[in-house]
C-alpha cells in the first residue's frame, strides 16, 4: 500500500532537539521510513515539559511516525550499527556541531565509501567556519544575530524583542525537508548523491528577507534602523476582546471608514491614497483604535464584514481549537495515545495521494525498534543480545 | 549544464503576492524553469515599497530567476495561452480564492485533460469550505486566527501582539515548495500527477505546533491561556546596547552565575534545577537583567563566553549585514541590477550540486519573456503580434 509520495525512501536521522527531527517528521508524514537514532540517555526533548514515562508533548510533536533505535555512538560497535543502517538509507540527517561526525568516523566521506548515492545532510547553527562555528546554538541566539529581534522591536522605545516561538529552528526544519526532497528528485535523474550543508543563521536570514529585509535590498537605500514594521500591528481592543482589521485597497479603506462611521476620512488627504495611509499610519491606527474600543468584537466584525473589509477575531490558542474554520478544515486531529490518553496533532498542511487520513501519531519509545531494525540489516538475535549486554544499544 | 537538482522541471506559476511566488523562487534557485504569469496590471507587489520602473525591492526578493509572461486571463485567447503552457509543465501553482480557477476553465480537471502527470497546487488562505473560505486573506488575519498573536501576547497585560514579519505567508511558501518536490519525487515512481491543496491557516497552525502549541497537545492538560512563552524573552540591556544569554544545562547556569558574580545562585534552591529555574523564571530574568545593565555588551559577551554560556549580541538588521559570521558564510550576496544598481540577496540556505555560486538575481520585467515562451510552445511571430494587438498579452 502506497503511504505517500516518499514511500520507499529511508531516512537515517541522527539529529537532535528540533531542527532535524521536525524536518524528518514531515518526511515520515509523507511516507518515508524514518529511523531515529537516539543516545542511551535519550533526546533532550524527552525531558522538556511534562514527561510521562520518557515521552513529552514536545517530543511527540516532532517525532511521530518514526522508528527508533537507541545506539551508543561512543563504542565502535555502536558506530558500526549506524554505518550499516547508512548503507541501506537514501538520506542521512545530522545536526551535531561541525566536525563531530567526522571525529566519530561517520562523516560524509566515511559514509559515501559504502553508499555513494546517499543524500547526507548537515545542519549547523552558524556554518562550518567563522567565529560562531563551534558555539552552542539556541534559538534566541539566532534571533539576536539574524536581525529578527530588530524587526520585532518595540516601536516607541526601540527595545529589541524576541518572537516567542522558535522560528529559526522551525524555518530550518522546513528548509531542510525541502532541500532533501529536491536532492532526492535530482538524484532520480543523475543517480548521484551529495552532501548538503545548511545552517540556522542563513536559513533565518533568507526567511526574513522578502519583506523583513526589504529596506536592505538596494545598497545605499537603507533606513536608519529606527523604523519598525508598524504596519503589522493590527490588533485592536474592543469592549470584550480583540480583533484585527486590515484595509489594503482604496475600496477597503472606504468600507472601513463607513463601518467606523468616519466617512470624512475617505477623502481626507492624510488617508486618500495607499502611500498617504502608510505615511500617516500612526494617526490612522490610533484613531481607528479609539473608535473600535467603544463596541464589542461581534459588533465590529459584522460591521467590517458587511463593508467587505478583511477582519477576524484575535483568538487565544484554546479558542483556535474550536473555531469553525479549524473544525471544517479538520486542522487538528485527535488520537488515542497509550501513555497520554487523548492527544491532539495538526494534520500535515499539504495532503497528498497515498497519505493516510490520520498519520501515525505515536512517537516511538527509546530504542523501540532496536531488534526490528537490526534484524533487517542482518544482525542475528545472538548478536543483538550481545550488543545489548555490552551497552552498544539500549532501551528506555 | 546542470543548474541544480530541479534542472529540467518546468513550473507554471499563476500565483500572486507572496505565498506562491516565494515558493516558486526557491524552486527557481534550485534550477527549475519557473514561468510566472502576471496580469496586465502586474502583480500587486510591483507597487509595494519604493518602485523603480515597475520593480520594487519586495518584488525582486521573491521573483528572482523566473521568466515572465503577461497574460490577460479575461480573454479566451489569454486563457488558452495558459492552457498551452500547462501542457508542457510539470507543476502548476495558483493561489486564487477557491473556485476562481475553475470558473476560468483552468481548474485541475481542465488541466489534467491534456496533462495527466501535472502536479497542480492550490494555495488558499483558509481552505476550500467553511465560513472563511471566500474571504480575502491578509497575513494579520491568519496570525489572529491561528493563535500566533496569543503566543506573542504581552505577558504583563495579556494584550495579543502580531509578529512583525509575515510568518504565515512565508511558512506557507516553504511548506508548498517542500510539497511540490515531494510530489514530483513520488511521481518519478508512480508516473501519476495529483492535485495538492493547502491553506495558510493550516500551514501556520502546523508550524506553531511543536512547542508553541505544546500545552494543547494532551487533551485535558491545557493551560488557562494566561501563560506566555516568557522563556523566549532573553533580551538584556547593557550600558551600550543589548545582548542575549541563555543557560540551558546546570553547567551553563553555574557558568552564568560565575560570570554575573552571583555564585550564591548556583545552589540556591530557586535555581538549582532546570525545573526550579523554569518555575522561578521571572525573578531569575529580572535579577539577571539588573546586573547586566551595569556593564557594556562587550564586557558581558567576553565574560559569558569565557564561562561557556551561550550568548550573542542583539543585532539590528544593518549590523547583521556586517557581522563576521554573516561575512564568513557569504550569507548575503551583492549583484549589479540594471534598474536598482547594487542590490543584496540572501543566497539559498541549502546549497546543492549544480546550483550556481550566485543565483540569477534578476526579477523579470512585466511580460519580458512573452515572445520567447510563446514561440517555445508553438505560437508563430504573427500570432504573437495579433495577441499583443488584441490585448491578450501585454508588456510593461
mmCIF file with all atom_site columns, N, CA, C and O in Angstrom, chain A residues 19-65:
data_model
loop_
_atom_site.group_PDB
_atom_site.id
_atom_site.type_symbol
_atom_site.label_atom_id
_atom_site.label_alt_id
_atom_site.label_comp_id
_atom_site.label_asym_id
_atom_site.label_entity_id
_atom_site.label_seq_id
_atom_site.pdbx_PDB_ins_code
_atom_site.Cartn_x
_atom_site.Cartn_y
_atom_site.Cartn_z
_atom_site.occupancy
_atom_site.B_iso_or_equiv
_atom_site.pdbx_formal_charge
_atom_site.auth_seq_id
_atom_site.auth_comp_id
_atom_site.auth_asym_id
_atom_site.auth_atom_id
_atom_site.pdbx_PDB_model_num
ATOM 1   N N  . UNK A 1 19 ? 15.524 21.119 14.989 1.00 0.00 ? 19 UNK A N  1
ATOM 2   C CA . UNK A 1 19 ? 15.657 21.478 13.564 1.00 0.00 ? 19 UNK A CA 1
ATOM 3   C C  . UNK A 1 19 ? 15.675 20.250 12.656 1.00 0.00 ? 19 UNK A C  1
ATOM 4   O O  . UNK A 1 19 ? 15.017 20.246 11.611 1.00 0.00 ? 19 UNK A O  1
ATOM 5   N N  . UNK A 1 20 ? 16.399 19.213 13.056 1.00 0.00 ? 20 UNK A N  1
ATOM 6   C CA . UNK A 1 20 ? 16.429 17.985 12.260 1.00 0.00 ? 20 UNK A CA 1
ATOM 7   C C  . UNK A 1 20 ? 15.175 17.135 12.448 1.00 0.00 ? 20 UNK A C  1
ATOM 8   O O  . UNK A 1 20 ? 14.529 16.741 11.478 1.00 0.00 ? 20 UNK A O  1
ATOM 9   N N  . UNK A 1 21 ? 14.816 16.833 13.722 1.00 0.00 ? 21 UNK A N  1
ATOM 10  C CA . UNK A 1 21 ? 13.642 15.983 13.953 1.00 0.00 ? 21 UNK A CA 1
ATOM 11  C C  . UNK A 1 21 ? 12.343 16.516 13.340 1.00 0.00 ? 21 UNK A C  1
ATOM 12  O O  . UNK A 1 21 ? 11.547 15.729 12.818 1.00 0.00 ? 21 UNK A O  1
ATOM 13  N N  . UNK A 1 22 ? 12.125 17.833 13.359 1.00 0.00 ? 22 UNK A N  1
ATOM 14  C CA . UNK A 1 22 ? 10.891 18.355 12.751 1.00 0.00 ? 22 UNK A CA 1
ATOM 15  C C  . UNK A 1 22 ? 10.931 18.179 11.235 1.00 0.00 ? 22 UNK A C  1
ATOM 16  O O  . UNK A 1 22 ? 9.894  17.948 10.603 1.00 0.00 ? 22 UNK A O  1
ATOM 17  N N  . UNK A 1 23 ? 12.124 18.270 10.647 1.00 0.00 ? 23 UNK A N  1
ATOM 18  C CA . UNK A 1 23 ? 12.262 18.046 9.189  1.00 0.00 ? 23 UNK A CA 1
ATOM 19  C C  . UNK A 1 23 ? 11.925 16.605 8.840  1.00 0.00 ? 23 UNK A C  1
ATOM 20  O O  . UNK A 1 23 ? 11.164 16.336 7.907  1.00 0.00 ? 23 UNK A O  1
ATOM 21  N N  . UNK A 1 24 ? 12.476 15.669 9.596  1.00 0.00 ? 24 UNK A N  1
ATOM 22  C CA . UNK A 1 24 ? 12.270 14.263 9.228  1.00 0.00 ? 24 UNK A CA 1
ATOM 23  C C  . UNK A 1 24 ? 10.852 13.795 9.568  1.00 0.00 ? 24 UNK A C  1
ATOM 24  O O  . UNK A 1 24 ? 10.354 12.871 8.940  1.00 0.00 ? 24 UNK A O  1
ATOM 25  N N  . UNK A 1 25 ? 10.191 14.451 10.541 1.00 0.00 ? 25 UNK A N  1
ATOM 26  C CA . UNK A 1 25 ? 8.789  14.089 10.803 1.00 0.00 ? 25 UNK A CA 1
ATOM 27  C C  . UNK A 1 25 ? 7.915  14.399 9.591  1.00 0.00 ? 25 UNK A C  1
ATOM 28  O O  . UNK A 1 25 ? 7.019  13.630 9.240  1.00 0.00 ? 25 UNK A O  1
ATOM 29  N N  . UNK A 1 26 ? 8.193  15.532 8.967  1.00 0.00 ? 26 UNK A N  1
ATOM 30  C CA . UNK A 1 26 ? 7.439  15.886 7.757  1.00 0.00 ? 26 UNK A CA 1
ATOM 31  C C  . UNK A 1 26 ? 7.634  14.808 6.687  1.00 0.00 ? 26 UNK A C  1
ATOM 32  O O  . UNK A 1 26 ? 6.686  14.407 5.999  1.00 0.00 ? 26 UNK A O  1
ATOM 33  N N  . UNK A 1 27 ? 8.851  14.290 6.573  1.00 0.00 ? 27 UNK A N  1
ATOM 34  C CA . UNK A 1 27 ? 9.123  13.228 5.601  1.00 0.00 ? 27 UNK A CA 1
ATOM 35  C C  . UNK A 1 27 ? 8.408  11.933 5.991  1.00 0.00 ? 27 UNK A C  1
ATOM 36  O O  . UNK A 1 27 ? 7.897  11.203 5.134  1.00 0.00 ? 27 UNK A O  1
ATOM 37  N N  . UNK A 1 28 ? 8.361  11.645 7.304  1.00 0.00 ? 28 UNK A N  1
ATOM 38  C CA . UNK A 1 28 ? 7.630  10.462 7.776  1.00 0.00 ? 28 UNK A CA 1
ATOM 39  C C  . UNK A 1 28 ? 6.141  10.592 7.459  1.00 0.00 ? 28 UNK A C  1
ATOM 40  O O  . UNK A 1 28 ? 5.505  9.632  7.026  1.00 0.00 ? 28 UNK A O  1
ATOM 41  N N  . UNK A 1 29 ? 5.583  11.784 7.673  1.00 0.00 ? 29 UNK A N  1
ATOM 42  C CA . UNK A 1 29 ? 4.174  12.020 7.331  1.00 0.00 ? 29 UNK A CA 1
ATOM 43  C C  . UNK A 1 29 ? 3.917  11.708 5.854  1.00 0.00 ? 29 UNK A C  1
ATOM 44  O O  . UNK A 1 29 ? 2.818  11.307 5.480  1.00 0.00 ? 29 UNK A O  1
ATOM 45  N N  . UNK A 1 30 ? 4.915  11.945 5.023  1.00 0.00 ? 30 UNK A N  1
ATOM 46  C CA . UNK A 1 30 ? 4.756  11.747 3.577  1.00 0.00 ? 30 UNK A CA 1
ATOM 47  C C  . UNK A 1 30 ? 5.144  10.335 3.139  1.00 0.00 ? 30 UNK A C  1
ATOM 48  O O  . UNK A 1 30 ? 5.235  10.058 1.949  1.00 0.00 ? 30 UNK A O  1
ATOM 49  N N  . UNK A 1 31 ? 5.372  9.451  4.094  1.00 0.00 ? 31 UNK A N  1
ATOM 50  C CA . UNK A 1 31 ? 5.552  8.044  3.760  1.00 0.00 ? 31 UNK A CA 1
ATOM 51  C C  . UNK A 1 31 ? 6.958  7.495  3.890  1.00 0.00 ? 31 UNK A C  1
ATOM 52  O O  . UNK A 1 31 ? 7.170  6.290  3.695  1.00 0.00 ? 31 UNK A O  1
ATOM 53  N N  . UNK A 1 32 ? 7.927  8.349  4.223  1.00 0.00 ? 32 UNK A N  1
ATOM 54  C CA . UNK A 1 32 ? 9.307  7.862  4.336  1.00 0.00 ? 32 UNK A CA 1
ATOM 55  C C  . UNK A 1 32 ? 9.458  6.978  5.576  1.00 0.00 ? 32 UNK A C  1
ATOM 56  O O  . UNK A 1 32 ? 8.749  7.145  6.571  1.00 0.00 ? 32 UNK A O  1
ATOM 57  N N  . UNK A 1 33 ? 10.380 6.032  5.496  1.00 0.00 ? 33 UNK A N  1
ATOM 58  C CA . UNK A 1 33 ? 10.756 5.204  6.649  1.00 0.00 ? 33 UNK A CA 1
ATOM 59  C C  . UNK A 1 33 ? 11.870 5.951  7.380  1.00 0.00 ? 33 UNK A C  1
ATOM 60  O O  . UNK A 1 33 ? 13.026 5.922  6.948  1.00 0.00 ? 33 UNK A O  1
ATOM 61  N N  . UNK A 1 34 ? 11.510 6.639  8.454  1.00 0.00 ? 34 UNK A N  1
ATOM 62  C CA . UNK A 1 34 ? 12.499 7.423  9.195  1.00 0.00 ? 34 UNK A CA 1
ATOM 63  C C  . UNK A 1 34 ? 12.982 6.621  10.399 1.00 0.00 ? 34 UNK A C  1
ATOM 64  O O  . UNK A 1 34 ? 12.182 6.235  11.256 1.00 0.00 ? 34 UNK A O  1
ATOM 65  N N  . UNK A 1 35 ? 14.287 6.346  10.437 1.00 0.00 ? 35 UNK A N  1
ATOM 66  C CA . UNK A 1 35 ? 14.878 5.640  11.575 1.00 0.00 ? 35 UNK A CA 1
ATOM 67  C C  . UNK A 1 35 ? 15.625 6.659  12.419 1.00 0.00 ? 35 UNK A C  1
ATOM 68  O O  . UNK A 1 35 ? 16.641 7.218  12.000 1.00 0.00 ? 35 UNK A O  1
ATOM 69  N N  . UNK A 1 36 ? 15.083 6.919  13.595 1.00 0.00 ? 36 UNK A N  1
ATOM 70  C CA . UNK A 1 36 ? 15.674 7.901  14.503 1.00 0.00 ? 36 UNK A CA 1
ATOM 71  C C  . UNK A 1 36 ? 16.712 7.207  15.379 1.00 0.00 ? 36 UNK A C  1
ATOM 72  O O  . UNK A 1 36 ? 16.432 6.163  15.968 1.00 0.00 ? 36 UNK A O  1
ATOM 73  N N  . UNK A 1 37 ? 17.908 7.785  15.462 1.00 0.00 ? 37 UNK A N  1
ATOM 74  C CA . UNK A 1 37 ? 18.950 7.237  16.330 1.00 0.00 ? 37 UNK A CA 1
ATOM 75  C C  . UNK A 1 37 ? 19.056 8.117  17.564 1.00 0.00 ? 37 UNK A C  1
ATOM 76  O O  . UNK A 1 37 ? 19.307 9.314  17.464 1.00 0.00 ? 37 UNK A O  1
ATOM 77  N N  . UNK A 1 38 ? 18.828 7.499  18.731 1.00 0.00 ? 38 UNK A N  1
ATOM 78  C CA . UNK A 1 38 ? 18.930 8.274  19.972 1.00 0.00 ? 38 UNK A CA 1
ATOM 79  C C  . UNK A 1 38 ? 20.079 7.743  20.830 1.00 0.00 ? 38 UNK A C  1
ATOM 80  O O  . UNK A 1 38 ? 20.385 6.556  20.803 1.00 0.00 ? 38 UNK A O  1
ATOM 81  N N  . UNK A 1 39 ? 20.677 8.619  21.630 1.00 0.00 ? 39 UNK A N  1
ATOM 82  C CA . UNK A 1 39 ? 21.719 8.173  22.565 1.00 0.00 ? 39 UNK A CA 1
ATOM 83  C C  . UNK A 1 39 ? 21.064 7.469  23.755 1.00 0.00 ? 39 UNK A C  1
ATOM 84  O O  . UNK A 1 39 ? 19.860 7.636  23.986 1.00 0.00 ? 39 UNK A O  1
ATOM 85  N N  . UNK A 1 40 ? 21.829 6.687  24.515 1.00 0.00 ? 40 UNK A N  1
ATOM 86  C CA . UNK A 1 40 ? 21.251 5.938  25.643 1.00 0.00 ? 40 UNK A CA 1
ATOM 87  C C  . UNK A 1 40 ? 20.487 6.820  26.630 1.00 0.00 ? 40 UNK A C  1
ATOM 88  O O  . UNK A 1 40 ? 19.514 6.361  27.235 1.00 0.00 ? 40 UNK A O  1
ATOM 89  N N  . UNK A 1 41 ? 20.897 8.076  26.769 1.00 0.00 ? 41 UNK A N  1
ATOM 90  C CA . UNK A 1 41 ? 20.180 8.958  27.707 1.00 0.00 ? 41 UNK A CA 1
ATOM 91  C C  . UNK A 1 41 ? 18.926 9.550  27.072 1.00 0.00 ? 41 UNK A C  1
ATOM 92  O O  . UNK A 1 41 ? 18.150 10.238 27.744 1.00 0.00 ? 41 UNK A O  1
ATOM 93  N N  . UNK A 1 42 ? 18.704 9.292  25.800 1.00 0.00 ? 42 UNK A N  1
ATOM 94  C CA . UNK A 1 42 ? 17.510 9.807  25.120 1.00 0.00 ? 42 UNK A CA 1
ATOM 95  C C  . UNK A 1 42 ? 17.704 11.228 24.649 1.00 0.00 ? 42 UNK A C  1
ATOM 96  O O  . UNK A 1 42 ? 18.582 11.951 25.130 1.00 0.00 ? 42 UNK A O  1
ATOM 97  N N  . UNK A 1 43 ? 16.894 11.643 23.684 1.00 0.00 ? 43 UNK A N  1
ATOM 98  C CA . UNK A 1 43 ? 16.947 13.023 23.194 1.00 0.00 ? 43 UNK A CA 1
ATOM 99  C C  . UNK A 1 43 ? 16.535 13.955 24.321 1.00 0.00 ? 43 UNK A C  1
ATOM 100 O O  . UNK A 1 43 ? 15.642 13.633 25.122 1.00 0.00 ? 43 UNK A O  1
ATOM 101 N N  . UNK A 1 44 ? 17.151 15.128 24.379 1.00 0.00 ? 44 UNK A N  1
ATOM 102 C CA . UNK A 1 44 ? 16.880 16.096 25.449 1.00 0.00 ? 44 UNK A CA 1
ATOM 103 C C  . UNK A 1 44 ? 15.396 16.493 25.479 1.00 0.00 ? 44 UNK A C  1
ATOM 104 O O  . UNK A 1 44 ? 14.842 16.797 26.532 1.00 0.00 ? 44 UNK A O  1
ATOM 105 N N  . UNK A 1 45 ? 14.728 16.435 24.314 1.00 0.00 ? 45 UNK A N  1
ATOM 106 C CA . UNK A 1 45 ? 13.316 16.843 24.279 1.00 0.00 ? 45 UNK A CA 1
ATOM 107 C C  . UNK A 1 45 ? 12.400 15.819 24.961 1.00 0.00 ? 45 UNK A C  1
ATOM 108 O O  . UNK A 1 45 ? 11.238 16.111 25.211 1.00 0.00 ? 45 UNK A O  1
ATOM 109 N N  . UNK A 1 46 ? 12.935 14.626 25.292 1.00 0.00 ? 46 UNK A N  1
ATOM 110 C CA . UNK A 1 46 ? 12.136 13.692 26.093 1.00 0.00 ? 46 UNK A CA 1
ATOM 111 C C  . UNK A 1 46 ? 11.951 14.202 27.520 1.00 0.00 ? 46 UNK A C  1
ATOM 112 O O  . UNK A 1 46 ? 11.161 13.638 28.281 1.00 0.00 ? 46 UNK A O  1
ATOM 113 N N  . UNK A 1 47 ? 12.707 15.250 27.871 1.00 0.00 ? 47 UNK A N  1
ATOM 114 C CA . UNK A 1 47 ? 12.599 15.798 29.222 1.00 0.00 ? 47 UNK A CA 1
ATOM 115 C C  . UNK A 1 47 ? 12.126 17.237 29.254 1.00 0.00 ? 47 UNK A C  1
ATOM 116 O O  . UNK A 1 47 ? 12.092 17.851 30.312 1.00 0.00 ? 47 UNK A O  1
ATOM 117 N N  . UNK A 1 48 ? 11.749 17.791 28.095 1.00 0.00 ? 48 UNK A N  1
ATOM 118 C CA . UNK A 1 48 ? 11.335 19.197 28.071 1.00 0.00 ? 48 UNK A CA 1
ATOM 119 C C  . UNK A 1 48 ? 9.817  19.302 28.152 1.00 0.00 ? 48 UNK A C  1
ATOM 120 O O  . UNK A 1 48 ? 9.119  19.011 27.199 1.00 0.00 ? 48 UNK A O  1
ATOM 121 N N  . UNK A 1 49 ? 9.339  19.773 29.304 1.00 0.00 ? 49 UNK A N  1
ATOM 122 C CA . UNK A 1 49 ? 7.899  19.843 29.548 1.00 0.00 ? 49 UNK A CA 1
ATOM 123 C C  . UNK A 1 49 ? 7.491  18.696 30.460 1.00 0.00 ? 49 UNK A C  1
ATOM 124 O O  . UNK A 1 49 ? 8.335  18.012 31.039 1.00 0.00 ? 49 UNK A O  1
ATOM 125 N N  . UNK A 1 50 ? 6.198  18.492 30.579 1.00 0.00 ? 50 UNK A N  1
ATOM 126 C CA . UNK A 1 50 ? 5.695  17.455 31.464 1.00 0.00 ? 50 UNK A CA 1
ATOM 127 C C  . UNK A 1 50 ? 5.923  16.083 30.843 1.00 0.00 ? 50 UNK A C  1
ATOM 128 O O  . UNK A 1 50 ? 5.387  15.772 29.786 1.00 0.00 ? 50 UNK A O  1
ATOM 129 N N  . UNK A 1 51 ? 6.739  15.268 31.492 1.00 0.00 ? 51 UNK A N  1
ATOM 130 C CA . UNK A 1 51 ? 7.056  13.949 30.957 1.00 0.00 ? 51 UNK A CA 1
ATOM 131 C C  . UNK A 1 51 ? 6.137  12.890 31.548 1.00 0.00 ? 51 UNK A C  1
ATOM 132 O O  . UNK A 1 51 ? 5.773  12.933 32.712 1.00 0.00 ? 51 UNK A O  1
ATOM 133 N N  . UNK A 1 52 ? 5.724  11.956 30.697 1.00 0.00 ? 52 UNK A N  1
ATOM 134 C CA . UNK A 1 52 ? 5.008  10.755 31.140 1.00 0.00 ? 52 UNK A CA 1
ATOM 135 C C  . UNK A 1 52 ? 5.854  9.605  30.644 1.00 0.00 ? 52 UNK A C  1
ATOM 136 O O  . UNK A 1 52 ? 6.006  9.414  29.447 1.00 0.00 ? 52 UNK A O  1
ATOM 137 N N  . UNK A 1 53 ? 6.402  8.812  31.548 1.00 0.00 ? 53 UNK A N  1
ATOM 138 C CA . UNK A 1 53 ? 7.396  7.836  31.101 1.00 0.00 ? 53 UNK A CA 1
ATOM 139 C C  . UNK A 1 53 ? 8.552  8.639  30.521 1.00 0.00 ? 53 UNK A C  1
ATOM 140 O O  . UNK A 1 53 ? 8.990  9.613  31.119 1.00 0.00 ? 53 UNK A O  1
ATOM 141 N N  . UNK A 1 54 ? 9.005  8.272  29.347 1.00 0.00 ? 54 UNK A N  1
ATOM 142 C CA . UNK A 1 54 ? 10.050 9.115  28.745 1.00 0.00 ? 54 UNK A CA 1
ATOM 143 C C  . UNK A 1 54 ? 9.534  9.845  27.507 1.00 0.00 ? 54 UNK A C  1
ATOM 144 O O  . UNK A 1 54 ? 10.271 10.070 26.557 1.00 0.00 ? 54 UNK A O  1
ATOM 145 N N  . UNK A 1 55 ? 8.278  10.222 27.532 1.00 0.00 ? 55 UNK A N  1
ATOM 146 C CA . UNK A 1 55 ? 7.703  10.983 26.422 1.00 0.00 ? 55 UNK A CA 1
ATOM 147 C C  . UNK A 1 55 ? 7.167  12.309 26.945 1.00 0.00 ? 55 UNK A C  1
ATOM 148 O O  . UNK A 1 55 ? 6.593  12.367 28.032 1.00 0.00 ? 55 UNK A O  1
ATOM 149 N N  . UNK A 1 56 ? 7.366  13.375 26.195 1.00 0.00 ? 56 UNK A N  1
ATOM 150 C CA . UNK A 1 56 ? 6.737  14.661 26.480 1.00 0.00 ? 56 UNK A CA 1
ATOM 151 C C  . UNK A 1 56 ? 5.893  15.048 25.269 1.00 0.00 ? 56 UNK A C  1
ATOM 152 O O  . UNK A 1 56 ? 6.067  14.503 24.176 1.00 0.00 ? 56 UNK A O  1
ATOM 153 N N  . UNK A 1 57 ? 4.994  16.005 25.486 1.00 0.00 ? 57 UNK A N  1
ATOM 154 C CA . UNK A 1 57 ? 4.204  16.512 24.354 1.00 0.00 ? 57 UNK A CA 1
ATOM 155 C C  . UNK A 1 57 ? 5.138  17.044 23.269 1.00 0.00 ? 57 UNK A C  1
ATOM 156 O O  . UNK A 1 57 ? 4.913  16.821 22.074 1.00 0.00 ? 57 UNK A O  1
ATOM 157 N N  . UNK A 1 58 ? 6.189  17.720 23.683 1.00 0.00 ? 58 UNK A N  1
ATOM 158 C CA . UNK A 1 58 ? 7.139  18.295 22.727 1.00 0.00 ? 58 UNK A CA 1
ATOM 159 C C  . UNK A 1 58 ? 7.772  17.189 21.868 1.00 0.00 ? 58 UNK A C  1
ATOM 160 O O  . UNK A 1 58 ? 7.823  17.284 20.637 1.00 0.00 ? 58 UNK A O  1
ATOM 161 N N  . UNK A 1 59 ? 8.238  16.132 22.531 1.00 0.00 ? 59 UNK A N  1
ATOM 162 C CA . UNK A 1 59 ? 8.851  15.014 21.799 1.00 0.00 ? 59 UNK A CA 1
ATOM 163 C C  . UNK A 1 59 ? 7.854  14.388 20.822 1.00 0.00 ? 59 UNK A C  1
ATOM 164 O O  . UNK A 1 59 ? 8.168  14.111 19.664 1.00 0.00 ? 59 UNK A O  1
ATOM 165 N N  . UNK A 1 60 ? 6.633  14.194 21.314 1.00 0.00 ? 60 UNK A N  1
ATOM 166 C CA . UNK A 1 60 ? 5.563  13.618 20.494 1.00 0.00 ? 60 UNK A CA 1
ATOM 167 C C  . UNK A 1 60 ? 5.316  14.453 19.242 1.00 0.00 ? 60 UNK A C  1
ATOM 168 O O  . UNK A 1 60 ? 5.114  13.922 18.146 1.00 0.00 ? 60 UNK A O  1
ATOM 169 N N  . UNK A 1 61 ? 5.364  15.792 19.421 1.00 0.00 ? 61 UNK A N  1
ATOM 170 C CA . UNK A 1 61 ? 5.007  16.705 18.332 1.00 0.00 ? 61 UNK A CA 1
ATOM 171 C C  . UNK A 1 61 ? 6.022  16.737 17.201 1.00 0.00 ? 61 UNK A C  1
ATOM 172 O O  . UNK A 1 61 ? 5.726  17.282 16.132 1.00 0.00 ? 61 UNK A O  1
ATOM 173 N N  . UNK A 1 62 ? 7.225  16.226 17.428 1.00 0.00 ? 62 UNK A N  1
ATOM 174 C CA . UNK A 1 62 ? 8.236  16.301 16.372 1.00 0.00 ? 62 UNK A CA 1
ATOM 175 C C  . UNK A 1 62 ? 8.822  14.935 16.023 1.00 0.00 ? 62 UNK A C  1
ATOM 176 O O  . UNK A 1 62 ? 9.812  14.856 15.292 1.00 0.00 ? 62 UNK A O  1
ATOM 177 N N  . UNK A 1 63 ? 8.218  13.849 16.532 1.00 0.00 ? 63 UNK A N  1
ATOM 178 C CA . UNK A 1 63 ? 8.780  12.526 16.243 1.00 0.00 ? 63 UNK A CA 1
ATOM 179 C C  . UNK A 1 63 ? 7.746  11.480 15.858 1.00 0.00 ? 63 UNK A C  1
ATOM 180 O O  . UNK A 1 63 ? 8.043  10.280 15.872 1.00 0.00 ? 63 UNK A O  1
ATOM 181 N N  . UNK A 1 64 ? 6.549  11.915 15.515 1.00 0.00 ? 64 UNK A N  1
ATOM 182 C CA . UNK A 1 64 ? 5.522  10.934 15.187 1.00 0.00 ? 64 UNK A CA 1
ATOM 183 C C  . UNK A 1 64 ? 5.905  10.157 13.928 1.00 0.00 ? 64 UNK A C  1
ATOM 184 O O  . UNK A 1 64 ? 6.545  10.685 13.019 1.00 0.00 ? 64 UNK A O  1
ATOM 185 N N  . UNK A 1 65 ? 5.496  8.904  13.931 1.00 0.00 ? 65 UNK A N  1
ATOM 186 C CA . UNK A 1 65 ? 5.648  8.103  12.723 1.00 0.00 ? 65 UNK A CA 1
ATOM 187 C C  . UNK A 1 65 ? 7.052  7.600  12.446 1.00 0.00 ? 65 UNK A C  1
ATOM 188 O O  . UNK A 1 65 ? 7.313  7.075  11.360 1.00 0.00 ? 65 UNK A O  1
#
